[in-house]
């Protein structure tokens, strides 16, 4: 039996937080397949949002586990990980989307063609990876939250970027389905899910990609 591959789960540390349901699904699906490491900017604790009856107990249990304390994104060496997963994080627009540390990690993943999976508002984290005027995912097909989904956010008018516009302006190809529909795009080693509802399908494809390597 070969050793499990290691997957880095990158989450936002901003007050808008991380979707409890998306993180729960991601972690639960990955835990039997990967050794998992969570990381946030500054190693700050994950602030779960949208906690409901189905996730409250799990979040409570997760928060007391030793692995619930994230590593500092700034000190992560991408070479130590075989997969990268960014769950649905409403807060990603405020920190991950302009993170130099995540840019460095993503550059390594692209150069080695290692699987990267981003879901829902976590897709905005990929926008950090610009070198000069060039986005490292230029030429890739991907999805992310549609404007129709984003407009429901109370802070819509103040969002620092819209994923759909960024992708189109930066040489990527963007698609979306209806609001809240499951929609996953796979292009080479990049997997993106449109929304929280797409978490399970996106993460299962990440697992498939890793087991095919």
PDB file of C-alpha atoms in Angstrom:
ATOM      1  CA  UNK A   1       0.000   0.000   0.000  1.00  0.00           C
ATOM      2  CA  UNK A   2       1.586   3.264  -1.080  1.00  0.00           C
ATOM      3  CA  UNK A   3       1.553   6.302   1.190  1.00  0.00           C
ATOM      4  CA  UNK A   4      -1.396   8.640   0.885  1.00  0.00           C
ATOM      5  CA  UNK A   5      -0.796  11.755  -1.203  1.00  0.00           C
ATOM      6  CA  UNK A   6      -0.918  15.043   0.687  1.00  0.00           C
ATOM      7  CA  UNK A   7      -3.544  17.661  -0.102  1.00  0.00           C
ATOM      8  CA  UNK A   8      -3.341  21.292   0.955  1.00  0.00           C
ATOM      9  CA  UNK A   9      -6.696  22.893   1.773  1.00  0.00           C
ATOM     10  CA  UNK A  10      -6.391  26.663   1.530  1.00  0.00           C
ATOM     11  CA  UNK A  11      -9.058  28.729   3.291  1.00  0.00           C
ATOM     12  CA  UNK A  12      -9.751  32.412   3.796  1.00  0.00           C
ATOM     13  CA  UNK A  13      -9.061  34.070   7.133  1.00  0.00           C
ATOM     14  CA  UNK A  14     -11.183  37.149   6.468  1.00  0.00           C
ATOM     15  CA  UNK A  15     -14.394  37.796   8.461  1.00  0.00           C
ATOM     16  CA  UNK A  16     -16.605  36.743   5.514  1.00  0.00           C
ATOM     17  CA  UNK A  17     -15.210  33.310   6.204  1.00  0.00           C
ATOM     18  CA  UNK A  18     -15.519  29.864   4.707  1.00  0.00           C
ATOM     19  CA  UNK A  19     -18.703  27.997   3.791  1.00  0.00           C
ATOM     20  CA  UNK A  20     -19.209  25.389   6.527  1.00  0.00           C
ATOM     21  CA  UNK A  21     -21.076  23.058   4.182  1.00  0.00           C
ATOM     22  CA  UNK A  22     -18.485  23.215   1.387  1.00  0.00           C
ATOM     23  CA  UNK A  23     -15.573  22.762   3.798  1.00  0.00           C
ATOM     24  CA  UNK A  24     -17.331  19.887   5.564  1.00  0.00           C
ATOM     25  CA  UNK A  25     -18.009  18.077   2.269  1.00  0.00           C
ATOM     26  CA  UNK A  26     -14.454  18.710   1.048  1.00  0.00           C
ATOM     27  CA  UNK A  27     -12.817  17.524   4.245  1.00  0.00           C
ATOM     28  CA  UNK A  28     -15.049  14.463   4.616  1.00  0.00           C
ATOM     29  CA  UNK A  29     -14.452  13.295   1.039  1.00  0.00           C
ATOM     30  CA  UNK A  30     -10.693  13.891   1.192  1.00  0.00           C
ATOM     31  CA  UNK A  31      -9.850  12.560   4.619  1.00  0.00           C
ATOM     32  CA  UNK A  32      -9.734   8.877   3.600  1.00  0.00           C
ATOM     33  CA  UNK A  33      -7.764   9.586   0.403  1.00  0.00           C
ATOM     34  CA  UNK A  34      -5.259  12.246   1.414  1.00  0.00           C
ATOM     35  CA  UNK A  35      -3.152  13.388   4.298  1.00  0.00           C
ATOM     36  CA  UNK A  36      -4.673  16.828   4.821  1.00  0.00           C
ATOM     37  CA  UNK A  37      -3.112  20.139   5.800  1.00  0.00           C
ATOM     38  CA  UNK A  38      -5.188  23.300   6.162  1.00  0.00           C
ATOM     39  CA  UNK A  39      -3.620  26.725   5.666  1.00  0.00           C
ATOM     40  CA  UNK A  40      -4.853  30.309   5.934  1.00  0.00           C
ATOM     41  CA  UNK A  41      -3.171  33.709   5.577  1.00  0.00           C
ATOM     42  CA  UNK A  42      -1.277  34.273   8.814  1.00  0.00           C
ATOM     43  CA  UNK A  43      -2.394  30.865  10.127  1.00  0.00           C
ATOM     44  CA  UNK A  44      -5.539  32.501  11.512  1.00  0.00           C
ATOM     45  CA  UNK A  45      -8.407  30.225  12.625  1.00  0.00           C
ATOM     46  CA  UNK A  46     -11.063  29.393  10.037  1.00  0.00           C
ATOM     47  CA  UNK A  47     -14.288  31.339  10.520  1.00  0.00           C
ATOM     48  CA  UNK A  48     -17.116  29.090   9.333  1.00  0.00           C
ATOM     49  CA  UNK A  49     -20.227  30.760   7.889  1.00  0.00           C
ATOM     50  CA  UNK A  50     -23.618  29.286   7.055  1.00  0.00           C
ATOM     51  CA  UNK A  51     -23.418  26.764   9.899  1.00  0.00           C
ATOM     52  CA  UNK A  52     -26.738  24.916  10.094  1.00  0.00           C
ATOM     53  CA  UNK A  53     -28.132  21.814  11.804  1.00  0.00           C
ATOM     54  CA  UNK A  54     -26.358  19.508   9.369  1.00  0.00           C
ATOM     55  CA  UNK A  55     -22.906  21.028   9.976  1.00  0.00           C
ATOM     56  CA  UNK A  56     -23.017  22.470  13.531  1.00  0.00           C
ATOM     57  CA  UNK A  57     -21.914  19.284  15.296  1.00  0.00           C
ATOM     58  CA  UNK A  58     -19.166  18.597  12.740  1.00  0.00           C
ATOM     59  CA  UNK A  59     -17.782  22.156  13.015  1.00  0.00           C
ATOM     60  CA  UNK A  60     -17.807  21.875  16.809  1.00  0.00           C
ATOM     61  CA  UNK A  61     -15.903  18.562  16.664  1.00  0.00           C
ATOM     62  CA  UNK A  62     -13.506  19.813  13.973  1.00  0.00           C
ATOM     63  CA  UNK A  63     -12.544  22.929  15.921  1.00  0.00           C
ATOM     64  CA  UNK A  64     -11.126  20.938  18.838  1.00  0.00           C
ATOM     65  CA  UNK A  65      -8.995  18.619  16.673  1.00  0.00           C
ATOM     66  CA  UNK A  66      -5.249  19.355  16.396  1.00  0.00           C
ATOM     67  CA  UNK A  67      -5.485  19.603  12.596  1.00  0.00           C
ATOM     68  CA  UNK A  68      -8.098  22.383  12.901  1.00  0.00           C
ATOM     69  CA  UNK A  69      -5.272  24.857  13.557  1.00  0.00           C
ATOM     70  CA  UNK A  70      -4.220  26.043  10.098  1.00  0.00           C
ATOM     71  CA  UNK A  71      -0.625  26.450   9.013  1.00  0.00           C
ATOM     72  CA  UNK A  72       0.548  29.870   7.849  1.00  0.00           C
ATOM     73  CA  UNK A  73       0.028  30.112   4.100  1.00  0.00           C
ATOM     74  CA  UNK A  74       3.181  32.240   3.978  1.00  0.00           C
ATOM     75  CA  UNK A  75       5.357  29.334   5.150  1.00  0.00           C
ATOM     76  CA  UNK A  76       3.844  26.606   2.946  1.00  0.00           C
ATOM     77  CA  UNK A  77       6.156  24.891   0.458  1.00  0.00           C
ATOM     78  CA  UNK A  78       4.031  23.819  -2.510  1.00  0.00           C
ATOM     79  CA  UNK A  79       6.493  21.055  -3.405  1.00  0.00           C
ATOM     80  CA  UNK A  80       5.357  19.061  -0.358  1.00  0.00           C
ATOM     81  CA  UNK A  81       1.782  18.679  -1.656  1.00  0.00           C
ATOM     82  CA  UNK A  82       0.302  16.615  -4.472  1.00  0.00           C
ATOM     83  CA  UNK A  83      -3.060  18.396  -4.606  1.00  0.00           C
ATOM     84  CA  UNK A  84      -4.507  21.807  -3.757  1.00  0.00           C
ATOM     85  CA  UNK A  85      -8.116  22.424  -2.756  1.00  0.00           C
ATOM     86  CA  UNK A  86      -9.837  25.752  -2.136  1.00  0.00           C
ATOM     87  CA  UNK A  87     -13.424  25.261  -0.880  1.00  0.00           C
ATOM     88  CA  UNK A  88     -16.208  27.817  -1.211  1.00  0.00           C
ATOM     89  CA  UNK A  89     -14.903  30.832   0.770  1.00  0.00           C
ATOM     90  CA  UNK A  90     -16.939  34.053   0.674  1.00  0.00           C
ATOM     91  CA  UNK A  91     -13.910  35.683   2.336  1.00  0.00           C
ATOM     92  CA  UNK A  92     -11.466  34.693  -0.443  1.00  0.00           C
ATOM     93  CA  UNK A  93     -12.143  37.916  -2.363  1.00  0.00           C
ATOM     94  CA  UNK A  94     -10.680  39.899   0.516  1.00  0.00           C
ATOM     95  CA  UNK A  95      -7.470  37.971   1.164  1.00  0.00           C
ATOM     96  CA  UNK A  96      -6.705  34.973  -1.066  1.00  0.00           C
ATOM     97  CA  UNK A  97      -7.515  36.845  -4.303  1.00  0.00           C
ATOM     98  CA  UNK A  98      -4.407  39.013  -3.813  1.00  0.00           C
ATOM     99  CA  UNK A  99      -2.214  36.634  -1.801  1.00  0.00           C
ATOM    100  CA  UNK A 100       1.416  36.581  -2.898  1.00  0.00           C
ATOM    101  CA  UNK A 101       1.939  33.341  -0.966  1.00  0.00           C
ATOM    102  CA  UNK A 102      -0.897  31.563  -2.777  1.00  0.00           C
ATOM    103  CA  UNK A 103       0.443  32.943  -6.074  1.00  0.00           C
ATOM    104  CA  UNK A 104       3.796  31.320  -5.324  1.00  0.00           C
ATOM    105  CA  UNK A 105       2.144  27.974  -4.500  1.00  0.00           C
ATOM    106  CA  UNK A 106      -0.103  28.057  -7.579  1.00  0.00           C
ATOM    107  CA  UNK A 107       2.884  28.838  -9.816  1.00  0.00           C
ATOM    108  CA  UNK A 108       4.565  25.676  -8.540  1.00  0.00           C
ATOM    109  CA  UNK A 109       1.386  23.619  -9.091  1.00  0.00           C
ATOM    110  CA  UNK A 110       1.018  24.891 -12.652  1.00  0.00           C
ATOM    111  CA  UNK A 111       4.659  24.199 -13.492  1.00  0.00           C
ATOM    112  CA  UNK A 112       4.353  20.618 -12.214  1.00  0.00           C
ATOM    113  CA  UNK A 113       0.813  20.084 -13.604  1.00  0.00           C
ATOM    114  CA  UNK A 114      -0.432  19.068 -10.151  1.00  0.00           C
ATOM    115  CA  UNK A 115      -4.211  18.949  -9.587  1.00  0.00           C
ATOM    116  CA  UNK A 116      -5.838  22.165  -8.354  1.00  0.00           C
ATOM    117  CA  UNK A 117      -9.510  22.338  -7.333  1.00  0.00           C
ATOM    118  CA  UNK A 118     -11.378  25.542  -6.450  1.00  0.00           C
ATOM    119  CA  UNK A 119     -15.072  25.765  -5.615  1.00  0.00           C
ATOM    120  CA  UNK A 120     -17.587  28.598  -5.663  1.00  0.00           C
ATOM    121  CA  UNK A 121     -16.250  31.818  -4.201  1.00  0.00           C
ATOM    122  CA  UNK A 122     -12.957  30.012  -3.597  1.00  0.00           C
ATOM    123  CA  UNK A 123     -12.334  30.324  -7.358  1.00  0.00           C
ATOM    124  CA  UNK A 124     -11.578  34.021  -6.815  1.00  0.00           C
ATOM    125  CA  UNK A 125      -8.407  32.885  -5.015  1.00  0.00           C
ATOM    126  CA  UNK A 126      -6.996  31.832  -8.411  1.00  0.00           C
ATOM    127  CA  UNK A 127      -7.062  35.501  -9.450  1.00  0.00           C
ATOM    128  CA  UNK A 128      -3.998  36.188  -7.287  1.00  0.00           C
ATOM    129  CA  UNK A 129      -1.745  34.427  -9.786  1.00  0.00           C
ATOM    130  CA  UNK A 130      -0.836  37.247 -12.146  1.00  0.00           C
ATOM    131  CA  UNK A 131       2.704  37.885 -13.313  1.00  0.00           C
ATOM    132  CA  UNK A 132       2.984  41.361 -14.747  1.00  0.00           C
ATOM    133  CA  UNK A 133      -0.054  41.552 -17.006  1.00  0.00           C
ATOM    134  CA  UNK A 134      -0.346  37.792 -17.494  1.00  0.00           C
ATOM    135  CA  UNK A 135      -2.602  35.467 -15.508  1.00  0.00           C
ATOM    136  CA  UNK A 136      -1.093  31.995 -15.143  1.00  0.00           C
ATOM    137  CA  UNK A 137      -4.495  30.405 -15.880  1.00  0.00           C
ATOM    138  CA  UNK A 138      -4.845  32.304 -19.165  1.00  0.00           C
ATOM    139  CA  UNK A 139      -6.100  29.838 -21.791  1.00  0.00           C
ATOM    140  CA  UNK A 140      -7.818  27.641 -19.205  1.00  0.00           C
ATOM    141  CA  UNK A 141     -11.558  26.948 -19.103  1.00  0.00           C
ATOM    142  CA  UNK A 142     -13.159  27.423 -15.720  1.00  0.00           C
ATOM    143  CA  UNK A 143     -16.315  28.286 -13.840  1.00  0.00           C
ATOM    144  CA  UNK A 144     -17.071  30.163 -10.648  1.00  0.00           C
ATOM    145  CA  UNK A 145     -19.972  32.058  -9.104  1.00  0.00           C
ATOM    146  CA  UNK A 146     -22.187  33.680 -11.706  1.00  0.00           C
ATOM    147  CA  UNK A 147     -23.218  37.326 -11.373  1.00  0.00           C
ATOM    148  CA  UNK A 148     -26.749  36.063 -10.695  1.00  0.00           C
ATOM    149  CA  UNK A 149     -25.437  34.172  -7.663  1.00  0.00           C
ATOM    150  CA  UNK A 150     -23.129  36.946  -6.460  1.00  0.00           C
ATOM    151  CA  UNK A 151     -25.804  39.637  -6.649  1.00  0.00           C
ATOM    152  CA  UNK A 152     -27.490  38.023  -3.633  1.00  0.00           C
ATOM    153  CA  UNK A 153     -24.525  38.937  -1.442  1.00  0.00           C
ATOM    154  CA  UNK A 154     -25.319  41.975   0.696  1.00  0.00           C
ATOM    155  CA  UNK A 155     -21.885  43.392  -0.182  1.00  0.00           C
ATOM    156  CA  UNK A 156     -22.274  42.836  -3.940  1.00  0.00           C
ATOM    157  CA  UNK A 157     -21.848  46.530  -4.769  1.00  0.00           C
ATOM    158  CA  UNK A 158     -18.493  46.576  -2.971  1.00  0.00           C
ATOM    159  CA  UNK A 159     -16.985  43.315  -4.228  1.00  0.00           C
ATOM    160  CA  UNK A 160     -13.345  43.945  -5.212  1.00  0.00           C
ATOM    161  CA  UNK A 161     -13.629  41.669  -8.236  1.00  0.00           C
ATOM    162  CA  UNK A 162     -16.143  39.550 -10.159  1.00  0.00           C
ATOM    163  CA  UNK A 163     -14.667  36.175 -11.130  1.00  0.00           C
ATOM    164  CA  UNK A 164     -16.553  36.014 -14.445  1.00  0.00           C
ATOM    165  CA  UNK A 165     -15.195  39.414 -15.561  1.00  0.00           C
ATOM    166  CA  UNK A 166     -11.676  38.676 -14.331  1.00  0.00           C
ATOM    167  CA  UNK A 167     -11.483  35.344 -16.185  1.00  0.00           C
ATOM    168  CA  UNK A 168     -12.767  36.824 -19.445  1.00  0.00           C
ATOM    169  CA  UNK A 169     -10.497  39.876 -19.186  1.00  0.00           C
ATOM    170  CA  UNK A 170      -7.458  37.713 -18.381  1.00  0.00           C
ATOM    171  CA  UNK A 171      -7.636  35.293 -21.292  1.00  0.00           C
ATOM    172  CA  UNK A 172      -9.556  32.466 -19.655  1.00  0.00           C
ATOM    173  CA  UNK A 173     -12.795  30.890 -20.843  1.00  0.00           C
ATOM    174  CA  UNK A 174     -15.701  31.201 -18.379  1.00  0.00           C
ATOM    175  CA  UNK A 175     -18.948  29.226 -18.291  1.00  0.00           C
ATOM    176  CA  UNK A 176     -21.793  29.052 -15.796  1.00  0.00           C
ATOM    177  CA  UNK A 177     -25.059  27.191 -15.482  1.00  0.00           C
ATOM    178  CA  UNK A 178     -28.253  28.306 -13.771  1.00  0.00           C
ATOM    179  CA  UNK A 179     -28.037  29.683 -10.246  1.00  0.00           C
ATOM    180  CA  UNK A 180     -27.345  26.948  -7.663  1.00  0.00           C
ATOM    181  CA  UNK A 181     -27.009  24.280 -10.371  1.00  0.00           C
ATOM    182  CA  UNK A 182     -24.205  21.754 -10.129  1.00  0.00           C
ATOM    183  CA  UNK A 183     -21.588  22.794 -12.710  1.00  0.00           C
ATOM    184  CA  UNK A 184     -17.972  21.622 -12.775  1.00  0.00           C
ATOM    185  CA  UNK A 185     -15.322  22.382 -15.400  1.00  0.00           C
ATOM    186  CA  UNK A 186     -12.171  20.280 -15.793  1.00  0.00           C
ATOM    187  CA  UNK A 187      -9.348  21.600 -17.951  1.00  0.00           C
ATOM    188  CA  UNK A 188      -6.078  19.702 -17.738  1.00  0.00           C
ATOM    189  CA  UNK A 189      -5.220  19.625 -14.013  1.00  0.00           C
ATOM    190  CA  UNK A 190      -7.566  22.484 -13.015  1.00  0.00           C
ATOM    191  CA  UNK A 191     -11.004  21.669 -11.606  1.00  0.00           C
ATOM    192  CA  UNK A 192     -13.471  24.439 -10.783  1.00  0.00           C
ATOM    193  CA  UNK A 193     -16.990  24.264  -9.341  1.00  0.00           C
ATOM    194  CA  UNK A 194     -19.495  27.065  -9.854  1.00  0.00           C
ATOM    195  CA  UNK A 195     -20.948  27.156  -6.357  1.00  0.00           C
ATOM    196  CA  UNK A 196     -21.270  25.416  -3.007  1.00  0.00           C
ATOM    197  CA  UNK A 197     -23.654  22.881  -4.578  1.00  0.00           C
ATOM    198  CA  UNK A 198     -20.821  21.766  -6.910  1.00  0.00           C
ATOM    199  CA  UNK A 199     -18.426  20.945  -4.055  1.00  0.00           C
ATOM    200  CA  UNK A 200     -18.916  17.186  -3.948  1.00  0.00           C
ATOM    201  CA  UNK A 201     -18.601  16.639  -7.708  1.00  0.00           C
ATOM    202  CA  UNK A 202     -15.548  18.924  -7.967  1.00  0.00           C
ATOM    203  CA  UNK A 203     -13.743  17.271  -5.040  1.00  0.00           C
ATOM    204  CA  UNK A 204     -14.519  13.769  -6.317  1.00  0.00           C
ATOM    205  CA  UNK A 205     -12.907  14.750  -9.620  1.00  0.00           C
ATOM    206  CA  UNK A 206      -9.845  16.003  -7.720  1.00  0.00           C
ATOM    207  CA  UNK A 207      -9.619  12.573  -6.081  1.00  0.00           C
ATOM    208  CA  UNK A 208      -9.978  10.886  -9.485  1.00  0.00           C
ATOM    209  CA  UNK A 209      -7.234  13.052 -11.000  1.00  0.00           C
ATOM    210  CA  UNK A 210      -4.871  12.268  -8.149  1.00  0.00           C
ATOM    211  CA  UNK A 211      -5.487   8.536  -8.296  1.00  0.00           C
ATOM    212  CA  UNK A 212      -4.924   8.540 -12.069  1.00  0.00           C
ATOM    213  CA  UNK A 213      -1.449  10.064 -11.732  1.00  0.00           C
TER     214      UNK A 213
END
